[in-house]
Tab-separated table of C-alpha atoms in Angstrom:
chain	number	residue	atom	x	y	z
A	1	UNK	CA	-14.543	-0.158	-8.804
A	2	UNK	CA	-13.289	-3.156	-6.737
A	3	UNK	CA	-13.892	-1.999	-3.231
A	4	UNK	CA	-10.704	-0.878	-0.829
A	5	UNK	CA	-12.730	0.170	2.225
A	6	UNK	CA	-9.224	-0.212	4.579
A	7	UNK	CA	-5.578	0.345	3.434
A	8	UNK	CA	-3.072	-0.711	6.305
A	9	UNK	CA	0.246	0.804	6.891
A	10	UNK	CA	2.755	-1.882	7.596
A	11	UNK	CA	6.478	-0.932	8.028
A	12	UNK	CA	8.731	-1.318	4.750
A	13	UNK	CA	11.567	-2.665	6.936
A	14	UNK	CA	9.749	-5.227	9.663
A	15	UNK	CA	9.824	-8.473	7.638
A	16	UNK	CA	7.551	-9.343	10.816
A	17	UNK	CA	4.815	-7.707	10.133
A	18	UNK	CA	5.206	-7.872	6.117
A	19	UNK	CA	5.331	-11.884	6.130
A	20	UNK	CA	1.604	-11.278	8.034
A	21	UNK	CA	0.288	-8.749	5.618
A	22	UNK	CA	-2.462	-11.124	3.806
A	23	UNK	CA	-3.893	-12.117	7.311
A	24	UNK	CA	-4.999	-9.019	8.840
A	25	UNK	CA	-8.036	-8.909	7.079
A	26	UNK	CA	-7.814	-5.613	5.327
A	27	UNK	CA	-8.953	-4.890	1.469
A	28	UNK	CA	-5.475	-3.578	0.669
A	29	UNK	CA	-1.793	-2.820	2.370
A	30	UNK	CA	0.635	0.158	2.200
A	31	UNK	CA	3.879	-0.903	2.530
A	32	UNK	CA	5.714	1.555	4.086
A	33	UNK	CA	9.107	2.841	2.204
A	34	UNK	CA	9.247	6.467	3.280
A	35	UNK	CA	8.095	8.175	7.198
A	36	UNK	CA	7.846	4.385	8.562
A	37	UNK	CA	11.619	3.719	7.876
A	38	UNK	CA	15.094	5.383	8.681
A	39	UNK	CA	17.126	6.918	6.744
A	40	UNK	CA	20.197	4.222	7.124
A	41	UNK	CA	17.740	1.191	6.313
A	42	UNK	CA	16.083	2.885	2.796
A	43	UNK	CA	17.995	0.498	0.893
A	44	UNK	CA	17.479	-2.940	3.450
A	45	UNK	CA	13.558	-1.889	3.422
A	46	UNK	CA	13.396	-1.096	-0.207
A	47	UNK	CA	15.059	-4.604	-0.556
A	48	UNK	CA	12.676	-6.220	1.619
A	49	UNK	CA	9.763	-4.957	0.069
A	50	UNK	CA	10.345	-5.825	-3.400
A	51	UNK	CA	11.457	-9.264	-1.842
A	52	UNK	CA	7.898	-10.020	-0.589
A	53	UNK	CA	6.306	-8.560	-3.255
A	54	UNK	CA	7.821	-11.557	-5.248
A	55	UNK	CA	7.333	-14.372	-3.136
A	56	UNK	CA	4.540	-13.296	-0.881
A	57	UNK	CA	0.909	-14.541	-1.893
A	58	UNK	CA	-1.208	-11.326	-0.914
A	59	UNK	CA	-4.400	-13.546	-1.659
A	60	UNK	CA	-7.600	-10.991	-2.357
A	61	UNK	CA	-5.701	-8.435	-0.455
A	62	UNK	CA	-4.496	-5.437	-3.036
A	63	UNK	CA	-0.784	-4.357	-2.516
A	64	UNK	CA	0.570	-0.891	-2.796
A	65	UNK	CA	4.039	0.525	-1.505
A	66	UNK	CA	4.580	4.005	-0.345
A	67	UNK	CA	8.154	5.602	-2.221
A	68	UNK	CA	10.107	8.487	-0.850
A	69	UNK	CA	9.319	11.768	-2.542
A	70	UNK	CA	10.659	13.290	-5.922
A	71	UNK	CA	12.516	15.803	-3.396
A	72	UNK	CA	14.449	12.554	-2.201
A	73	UNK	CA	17.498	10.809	-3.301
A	74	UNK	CA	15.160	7.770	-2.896
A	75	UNK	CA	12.586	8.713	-5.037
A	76	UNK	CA	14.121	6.922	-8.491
A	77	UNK	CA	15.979	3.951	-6.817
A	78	UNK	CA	12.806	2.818	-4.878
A	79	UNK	CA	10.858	2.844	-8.560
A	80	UNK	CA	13.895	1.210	-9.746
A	81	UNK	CA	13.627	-1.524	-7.547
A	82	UNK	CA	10.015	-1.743	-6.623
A	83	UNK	CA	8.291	-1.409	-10.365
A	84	UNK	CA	9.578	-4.849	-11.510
A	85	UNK	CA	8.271	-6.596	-8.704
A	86	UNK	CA	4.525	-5.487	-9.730
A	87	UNK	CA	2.885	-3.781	-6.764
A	88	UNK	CA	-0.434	-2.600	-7.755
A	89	UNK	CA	0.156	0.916	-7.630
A	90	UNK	CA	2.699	3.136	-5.868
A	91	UNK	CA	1.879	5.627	-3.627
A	92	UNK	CA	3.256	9.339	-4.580
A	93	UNK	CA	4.006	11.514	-1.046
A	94	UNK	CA	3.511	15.082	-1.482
A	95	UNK	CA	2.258	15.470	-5.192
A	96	UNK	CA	1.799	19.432	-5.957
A	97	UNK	CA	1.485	19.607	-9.699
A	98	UNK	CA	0.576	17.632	-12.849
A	99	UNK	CA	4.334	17.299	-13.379
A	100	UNK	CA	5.447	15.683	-10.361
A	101	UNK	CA	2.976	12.935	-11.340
A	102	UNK	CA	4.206	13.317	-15.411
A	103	UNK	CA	7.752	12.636	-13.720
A	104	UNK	CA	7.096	9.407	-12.229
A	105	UNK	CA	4.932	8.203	-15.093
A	106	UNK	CA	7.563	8.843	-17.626
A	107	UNK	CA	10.417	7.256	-14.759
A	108	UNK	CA	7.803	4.387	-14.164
A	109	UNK	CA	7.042	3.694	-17.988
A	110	UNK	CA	11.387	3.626	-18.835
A	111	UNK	CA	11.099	1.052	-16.332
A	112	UNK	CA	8.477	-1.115	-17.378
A	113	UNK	CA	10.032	-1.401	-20.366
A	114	UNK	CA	13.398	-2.364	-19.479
A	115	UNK	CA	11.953	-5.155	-17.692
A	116	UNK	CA	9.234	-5.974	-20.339
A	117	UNK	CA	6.480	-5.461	-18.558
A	118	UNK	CA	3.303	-3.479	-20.074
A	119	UNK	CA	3.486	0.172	-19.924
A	120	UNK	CA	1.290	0.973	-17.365
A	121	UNK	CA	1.247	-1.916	-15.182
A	122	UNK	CA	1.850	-0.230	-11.715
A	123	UNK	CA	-0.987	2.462	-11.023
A	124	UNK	CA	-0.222	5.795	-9.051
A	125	UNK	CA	-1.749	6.671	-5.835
A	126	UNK	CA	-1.171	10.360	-5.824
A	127	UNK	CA	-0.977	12.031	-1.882
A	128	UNK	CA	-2.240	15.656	-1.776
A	129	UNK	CA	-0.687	17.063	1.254
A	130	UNK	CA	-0.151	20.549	0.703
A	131	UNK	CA	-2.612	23.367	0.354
A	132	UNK	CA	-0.765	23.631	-3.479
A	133	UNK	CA	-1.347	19.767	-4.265
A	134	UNK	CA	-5.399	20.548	-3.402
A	135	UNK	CA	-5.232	23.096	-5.319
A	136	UNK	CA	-4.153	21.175	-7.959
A	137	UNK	CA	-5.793	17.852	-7.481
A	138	UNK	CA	-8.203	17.189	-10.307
A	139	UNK	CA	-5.225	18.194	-12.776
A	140	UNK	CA	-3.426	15.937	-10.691
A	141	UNK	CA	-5.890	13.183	-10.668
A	142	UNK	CA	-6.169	13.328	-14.696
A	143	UNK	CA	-2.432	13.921	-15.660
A	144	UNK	CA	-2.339	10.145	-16.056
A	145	UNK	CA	-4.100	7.501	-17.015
A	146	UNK	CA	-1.859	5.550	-14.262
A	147	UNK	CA	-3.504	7.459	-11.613
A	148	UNK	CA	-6.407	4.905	-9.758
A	149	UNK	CA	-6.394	7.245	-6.583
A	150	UNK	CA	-6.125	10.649	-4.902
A	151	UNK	CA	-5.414	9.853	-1.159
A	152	UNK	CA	-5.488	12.907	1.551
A	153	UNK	CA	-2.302	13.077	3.476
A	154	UNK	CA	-4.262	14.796	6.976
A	155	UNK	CA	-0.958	15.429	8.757
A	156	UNK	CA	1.132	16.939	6.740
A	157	UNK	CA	-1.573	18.999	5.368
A	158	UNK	CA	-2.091	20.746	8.834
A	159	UNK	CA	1.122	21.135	9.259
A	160	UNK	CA	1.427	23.042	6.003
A	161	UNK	CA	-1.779	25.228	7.038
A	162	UNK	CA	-0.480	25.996	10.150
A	163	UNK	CA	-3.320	24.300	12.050
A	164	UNK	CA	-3.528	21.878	14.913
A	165	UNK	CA	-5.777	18.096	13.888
A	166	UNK	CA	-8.668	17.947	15.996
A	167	UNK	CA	-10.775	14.793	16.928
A	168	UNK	CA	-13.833	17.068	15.225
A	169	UNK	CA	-11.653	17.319	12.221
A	170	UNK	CA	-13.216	20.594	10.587
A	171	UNK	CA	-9.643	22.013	9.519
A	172	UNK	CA	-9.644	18.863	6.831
A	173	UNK	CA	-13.197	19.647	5.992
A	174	UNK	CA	-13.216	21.622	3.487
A	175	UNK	CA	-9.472	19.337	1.620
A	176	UNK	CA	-11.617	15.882	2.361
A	177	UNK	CA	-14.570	17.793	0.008
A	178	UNK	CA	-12.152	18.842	-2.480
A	179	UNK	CA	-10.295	15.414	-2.918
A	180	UNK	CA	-13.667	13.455	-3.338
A	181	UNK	CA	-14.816	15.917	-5.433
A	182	UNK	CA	-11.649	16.219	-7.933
A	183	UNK	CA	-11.182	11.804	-7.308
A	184	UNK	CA	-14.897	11.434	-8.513
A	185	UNK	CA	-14.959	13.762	-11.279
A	186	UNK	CA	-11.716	11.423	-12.734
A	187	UNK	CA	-13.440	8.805	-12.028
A	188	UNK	CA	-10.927	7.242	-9.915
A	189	UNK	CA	-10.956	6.075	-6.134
A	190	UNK	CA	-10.691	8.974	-2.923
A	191	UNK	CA	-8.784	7.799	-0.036
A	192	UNK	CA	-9.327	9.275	3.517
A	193	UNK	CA	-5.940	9.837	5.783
A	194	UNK	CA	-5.237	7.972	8.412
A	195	UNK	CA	-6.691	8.654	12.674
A	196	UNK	CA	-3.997	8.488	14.324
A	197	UNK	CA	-5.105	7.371	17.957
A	198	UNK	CA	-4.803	3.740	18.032
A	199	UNK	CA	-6.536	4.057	21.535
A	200	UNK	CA	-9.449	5.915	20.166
A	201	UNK	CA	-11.783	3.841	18.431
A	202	UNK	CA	-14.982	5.727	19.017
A	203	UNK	CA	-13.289	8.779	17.261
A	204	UNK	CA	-11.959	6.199	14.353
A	205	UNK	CA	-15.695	5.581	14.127
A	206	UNK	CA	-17.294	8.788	14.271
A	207	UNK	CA	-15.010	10.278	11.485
A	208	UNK	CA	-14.831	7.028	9.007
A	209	UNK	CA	-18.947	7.872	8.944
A	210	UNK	CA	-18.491	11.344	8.337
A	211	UNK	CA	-15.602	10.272	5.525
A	212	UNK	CA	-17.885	7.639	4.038
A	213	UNK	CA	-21.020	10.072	3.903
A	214	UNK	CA	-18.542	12.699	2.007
A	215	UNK	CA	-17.975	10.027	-1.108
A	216	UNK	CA	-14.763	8.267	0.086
A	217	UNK	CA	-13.864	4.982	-0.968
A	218	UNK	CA	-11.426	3.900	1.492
A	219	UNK	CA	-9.376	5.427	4.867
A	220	UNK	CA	-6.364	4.165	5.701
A	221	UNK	CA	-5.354	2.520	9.071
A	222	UNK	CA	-1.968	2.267	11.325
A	223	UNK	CA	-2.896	-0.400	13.095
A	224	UNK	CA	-5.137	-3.654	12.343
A	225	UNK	CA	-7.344	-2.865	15.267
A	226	UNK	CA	-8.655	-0.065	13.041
A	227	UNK	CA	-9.613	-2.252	10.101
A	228	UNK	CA	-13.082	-3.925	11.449
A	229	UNK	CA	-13.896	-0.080	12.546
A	230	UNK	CA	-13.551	1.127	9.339
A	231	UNK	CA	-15.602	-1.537	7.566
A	232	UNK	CA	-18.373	-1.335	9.664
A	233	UNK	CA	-18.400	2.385	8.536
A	234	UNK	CA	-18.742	1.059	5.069
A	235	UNK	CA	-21.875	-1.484	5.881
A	236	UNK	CA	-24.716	-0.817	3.146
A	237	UNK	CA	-27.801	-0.092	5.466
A	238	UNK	CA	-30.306	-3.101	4.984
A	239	UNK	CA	-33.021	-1.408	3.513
A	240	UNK	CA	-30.663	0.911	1.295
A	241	UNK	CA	-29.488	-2.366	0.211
A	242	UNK	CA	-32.527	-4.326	-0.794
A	243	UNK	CA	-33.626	-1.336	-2.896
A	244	UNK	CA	-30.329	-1.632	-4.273
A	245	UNK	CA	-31.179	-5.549	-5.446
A	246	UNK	CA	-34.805	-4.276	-7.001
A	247	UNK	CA	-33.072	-1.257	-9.066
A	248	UNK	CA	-30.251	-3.499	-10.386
A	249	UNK	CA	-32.638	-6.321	-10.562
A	250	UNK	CA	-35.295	-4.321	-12.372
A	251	UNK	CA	-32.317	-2.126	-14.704
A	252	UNK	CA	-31.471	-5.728	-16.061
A	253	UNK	CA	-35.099	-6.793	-17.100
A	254	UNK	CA	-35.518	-3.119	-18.971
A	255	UNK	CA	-32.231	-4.270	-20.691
A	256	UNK	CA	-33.800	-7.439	-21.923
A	257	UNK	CA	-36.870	-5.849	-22.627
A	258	UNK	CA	-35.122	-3.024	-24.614
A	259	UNK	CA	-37.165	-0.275	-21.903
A	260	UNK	CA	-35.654	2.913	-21.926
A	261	UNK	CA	-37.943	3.992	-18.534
A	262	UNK	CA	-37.357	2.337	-15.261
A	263	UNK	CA	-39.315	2.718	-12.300
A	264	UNK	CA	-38.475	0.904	-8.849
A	265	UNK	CA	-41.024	1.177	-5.826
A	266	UNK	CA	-42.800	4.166	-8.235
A	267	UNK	CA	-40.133	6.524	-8.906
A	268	UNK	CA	-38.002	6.870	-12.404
A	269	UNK	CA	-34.513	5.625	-11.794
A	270	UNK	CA	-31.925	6.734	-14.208
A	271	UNK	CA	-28.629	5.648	-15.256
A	272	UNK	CA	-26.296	7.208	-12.574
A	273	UNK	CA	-28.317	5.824	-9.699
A	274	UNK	CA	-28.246	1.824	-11.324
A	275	UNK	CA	-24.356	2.808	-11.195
A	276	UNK	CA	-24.476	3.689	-7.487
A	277	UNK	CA	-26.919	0.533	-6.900
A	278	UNK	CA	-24.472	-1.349	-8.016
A	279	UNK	CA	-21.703	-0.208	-6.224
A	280	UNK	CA	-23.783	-0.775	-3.134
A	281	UNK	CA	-24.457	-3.855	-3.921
A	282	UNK	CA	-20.886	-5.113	-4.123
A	283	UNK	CA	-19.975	-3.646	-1.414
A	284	UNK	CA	-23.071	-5.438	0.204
A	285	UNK	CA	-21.575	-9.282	-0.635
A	286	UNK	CA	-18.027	-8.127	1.594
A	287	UNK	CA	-20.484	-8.242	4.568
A	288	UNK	CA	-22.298	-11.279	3.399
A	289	UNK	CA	-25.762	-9.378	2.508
A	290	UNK	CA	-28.437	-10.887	0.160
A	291	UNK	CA	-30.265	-9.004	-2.061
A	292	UNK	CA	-33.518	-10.939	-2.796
A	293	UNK	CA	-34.559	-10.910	1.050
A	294	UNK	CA	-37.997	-9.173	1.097
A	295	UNK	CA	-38.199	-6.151	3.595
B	1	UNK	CA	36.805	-5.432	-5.556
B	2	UNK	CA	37.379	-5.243	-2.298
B	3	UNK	CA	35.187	-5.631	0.510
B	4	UNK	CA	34.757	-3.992	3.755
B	5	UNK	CA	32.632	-5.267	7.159
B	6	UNK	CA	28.849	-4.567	6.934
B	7	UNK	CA	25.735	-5.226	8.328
B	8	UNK	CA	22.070	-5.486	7.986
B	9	UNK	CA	18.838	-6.592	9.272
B	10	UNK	CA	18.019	-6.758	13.185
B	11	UNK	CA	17.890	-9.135	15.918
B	12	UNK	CA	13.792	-8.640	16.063
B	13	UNK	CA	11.635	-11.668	15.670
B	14	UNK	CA	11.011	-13.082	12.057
B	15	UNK	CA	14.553	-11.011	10.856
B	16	UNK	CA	18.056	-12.074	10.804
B	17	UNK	CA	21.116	-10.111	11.527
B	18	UNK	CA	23.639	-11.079	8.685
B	19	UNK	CA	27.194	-9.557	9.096
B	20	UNK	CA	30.144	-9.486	6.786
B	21	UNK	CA	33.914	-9.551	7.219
B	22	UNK	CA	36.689	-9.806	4.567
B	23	UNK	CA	38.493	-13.219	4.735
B	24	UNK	CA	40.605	-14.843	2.566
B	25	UNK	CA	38.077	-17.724	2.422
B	26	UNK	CA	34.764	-18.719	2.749
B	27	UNK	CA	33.248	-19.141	5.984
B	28	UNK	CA	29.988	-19.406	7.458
B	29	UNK	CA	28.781	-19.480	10.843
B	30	UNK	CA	24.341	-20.107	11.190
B	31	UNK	CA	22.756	-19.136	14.779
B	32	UNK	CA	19.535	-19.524	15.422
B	33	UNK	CA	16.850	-20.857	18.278
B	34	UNK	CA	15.560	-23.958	16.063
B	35	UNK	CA	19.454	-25.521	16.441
B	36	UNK	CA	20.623	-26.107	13.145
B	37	UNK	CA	17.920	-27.105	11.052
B	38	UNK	CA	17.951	-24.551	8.380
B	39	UNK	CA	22.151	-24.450	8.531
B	40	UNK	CA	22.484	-26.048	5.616
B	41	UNK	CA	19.981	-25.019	3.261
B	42	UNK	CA	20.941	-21.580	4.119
B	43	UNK	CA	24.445	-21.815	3.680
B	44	UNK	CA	23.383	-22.454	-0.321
B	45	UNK	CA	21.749	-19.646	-0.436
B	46	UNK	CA	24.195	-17.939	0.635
B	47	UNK	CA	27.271	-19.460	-1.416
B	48	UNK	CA	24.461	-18.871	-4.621
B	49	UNK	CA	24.536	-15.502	-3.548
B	50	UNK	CA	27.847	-14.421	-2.947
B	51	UNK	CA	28.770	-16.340	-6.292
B	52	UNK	CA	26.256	-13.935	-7.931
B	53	UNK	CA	27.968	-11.108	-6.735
B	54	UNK	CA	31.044	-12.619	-7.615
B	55	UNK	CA	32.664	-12.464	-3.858
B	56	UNK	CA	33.357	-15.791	-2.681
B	57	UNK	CA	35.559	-15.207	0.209
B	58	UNK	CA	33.954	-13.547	2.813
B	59	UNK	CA	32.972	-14.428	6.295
B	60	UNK	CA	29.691	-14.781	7.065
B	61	UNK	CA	27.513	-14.534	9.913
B	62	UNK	CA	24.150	-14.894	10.156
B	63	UNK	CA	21.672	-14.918	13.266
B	64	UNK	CA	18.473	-16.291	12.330
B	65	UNK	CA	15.592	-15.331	14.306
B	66	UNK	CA	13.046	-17.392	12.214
B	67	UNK	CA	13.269	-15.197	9.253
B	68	UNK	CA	12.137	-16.384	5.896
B	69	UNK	CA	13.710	-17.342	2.885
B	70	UNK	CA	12.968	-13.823	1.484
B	71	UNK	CA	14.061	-11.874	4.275
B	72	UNK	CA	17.392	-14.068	4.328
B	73	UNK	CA	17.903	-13.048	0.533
B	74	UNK	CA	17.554	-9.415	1.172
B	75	UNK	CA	19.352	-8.908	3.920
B	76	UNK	CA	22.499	-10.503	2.796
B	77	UNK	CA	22.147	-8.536	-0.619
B	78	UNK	CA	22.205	-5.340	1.321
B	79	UNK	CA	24.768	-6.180	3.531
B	80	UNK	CA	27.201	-7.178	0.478
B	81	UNK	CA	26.060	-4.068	-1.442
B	82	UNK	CA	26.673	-2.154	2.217
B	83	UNK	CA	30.383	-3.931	2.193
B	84	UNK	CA	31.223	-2.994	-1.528
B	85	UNK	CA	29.700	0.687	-1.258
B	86	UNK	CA	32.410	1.365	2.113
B	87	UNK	CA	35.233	0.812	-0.264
């Protein structure tokens, strides 16, 4: 899983900020088609976007585009226009059921085809933001192979529970659990919502821990102030690390050796935790550790 | 097909404000703060454009505020499609 620790929110209609997007130093960028833009400029936004998707070089830095809902009259003209111009994936607002995500598949797939692209080339980013969307969201995660990502939409969520969002954050405990939990069994990636206090980095902080020590793979941000917070939140710890190296190191030379049985520093490692060594490992090399450092 | 006046796009830095008026001819008028040393370049563009979608005679305004090439394109593609939908 290529790692997408911070997803920034850029506007779909401020070519200022779009023709910056590589540069801000986040893993990936959410361009911005629906609550970022007003209703008269859909179209010059939509425009825009699929502009600088053609001509823009994004670099390392993954690009996805958040459409207007199914419930819109946006909702087919934005996968109209943005599909052909590749974005990674597209993000879904407001996904309740297996069929709202069956409905842009089979909308997504008509269009790929027109335009002879491979069915399948955009991904899905599906946004649970209602209690019914949880409810549904590993049926939601596996109604598609196009779906890479379940992403938790924090304020419309309270909203629809009728709750206020705290700086603890308990009301989204229990959602944040079920999204990892539903993301992970699919296999695919979790994405936390967004904090919405630019001028609160020390609660940024303290909940990208807590969202990284649930099983998240990325949060997204609002401003690029709240990238570098983020990724610290994803640092490997040292030591964690360096066992890392000596599990992956020592899962290779069993491979060779045709060994069935591994043991690292005395204790049997099995398959699942050579898969999360690894992960930790690449997530290690973004902050420039070394495995073979002897602690 | 007839045309009506339109806008889009914004006087904000890195955008362009591109407006449309129906004229018997072509005409093109470039502002912008680095004089006119993109004037001509983007007048192609636009003639390519507006001979794309097949509308030759309009009048055309466009304040650059050191927008790019892409951000040129699209806004003058949604003001035309802004100009033909107010028929």
């Amino acid at each position: 899983m290529k790692p997408r620790r911070s997803m920034l929110y850029m506007p779909g209609n401020s070519p200022g900020m779009l023709q910056h997007a590589p540069v801000f130093g986040a893993d990936s960028v959410l361009l911005d088609l629906e609550d970022a833009v007003a209703v008269a400029e859909k179209d010059a936004a939509r425009r825009l976007v699929a502009h600088f998707l053609r001509v823009l070089d994004f670099g390392r830095v993954e690009v996805t585009v958040r459409i207007n809902g199914a419930d819109t009259p946006y909702f087919e003209t934005d996968l109209e226009e943005i599909i052909p111009a590749r974005p990674s994936a597209v993000r879904l607002p407001k996904c309740q059921s297996p069929g709202d995500v069956l409905r842009a598949d089979a909308l997504m797939t008509t269009i790929e085809e027109r335009h002879g692209m491979e069915a399948g080339t955009v991904g899905i980013h599906a946004m649970l933001e209602t209690a019914r969307g949880l409810e549904h969201a590993f049926e939601i995660a596996t109604a598609s192979p196009r779906v890479k990502a379940l992403t938790l939409g924090g304020q419309d969520l309270t909203a629809d529970l009728g709750v206020q969002k705290t700086r603890e954050g308990w009301e989204l405990f229990y959602a944040r659990g079920r999204v990892v939990m539903a993301a992970r069994a699919a296999g695919i990636a979790a994405f936390d919502t967004v904090w919405t206090d630019v001028d609160d980095p020390e609660g940024l902080a303290a909940e990208a821990k807590q969202i990284v020590e649930m099983g998240f793979t990325g949060k997204a941000a609002i401003h690029p102030s709240q990238i570098p917070v983020i990724h610290e939140a994803f640092r490997p710890d040292p030591r964690e690390f360096r066992r890392a190296w000596r599990i992956v190191t020592a899962a290779e030379e069993a491979e060779r050796q045709g060994k069935g049985v591994l043991l690292v520093d005395g204790r049997m490692v099995d398959g699942p935790i050579v898969v999360r060594a690894q992960r930790l490992l690449d997530l290690g090399v973004l902050y420039g550790m070394e495995g073979d450092e002897t602690a | 097909m007839r045309y009506e006046a339109a806008q889009a796009g914004t006087l904000e830095s890195s955008d362009c404000l591109v407006t449309l008026a129906p004229s018997g001819e072509f005409s093109f008028e470039y502002r912008s703060g680095n004089g006119g040393l993109f004037a001509e370049r983007t007048e192609a563009m636009v003639r390519e454009i507006l001979e794309r979608y097949g509308t030759p005679c309009l009048r055309v305004q466009i304040s650059d505020q050191g927008a790019l090439e892409a951000t040129l394109r699209a806004r003058l593609e949604i003001a035309l499609e802004r100009a033909l939908r107010k028929e």
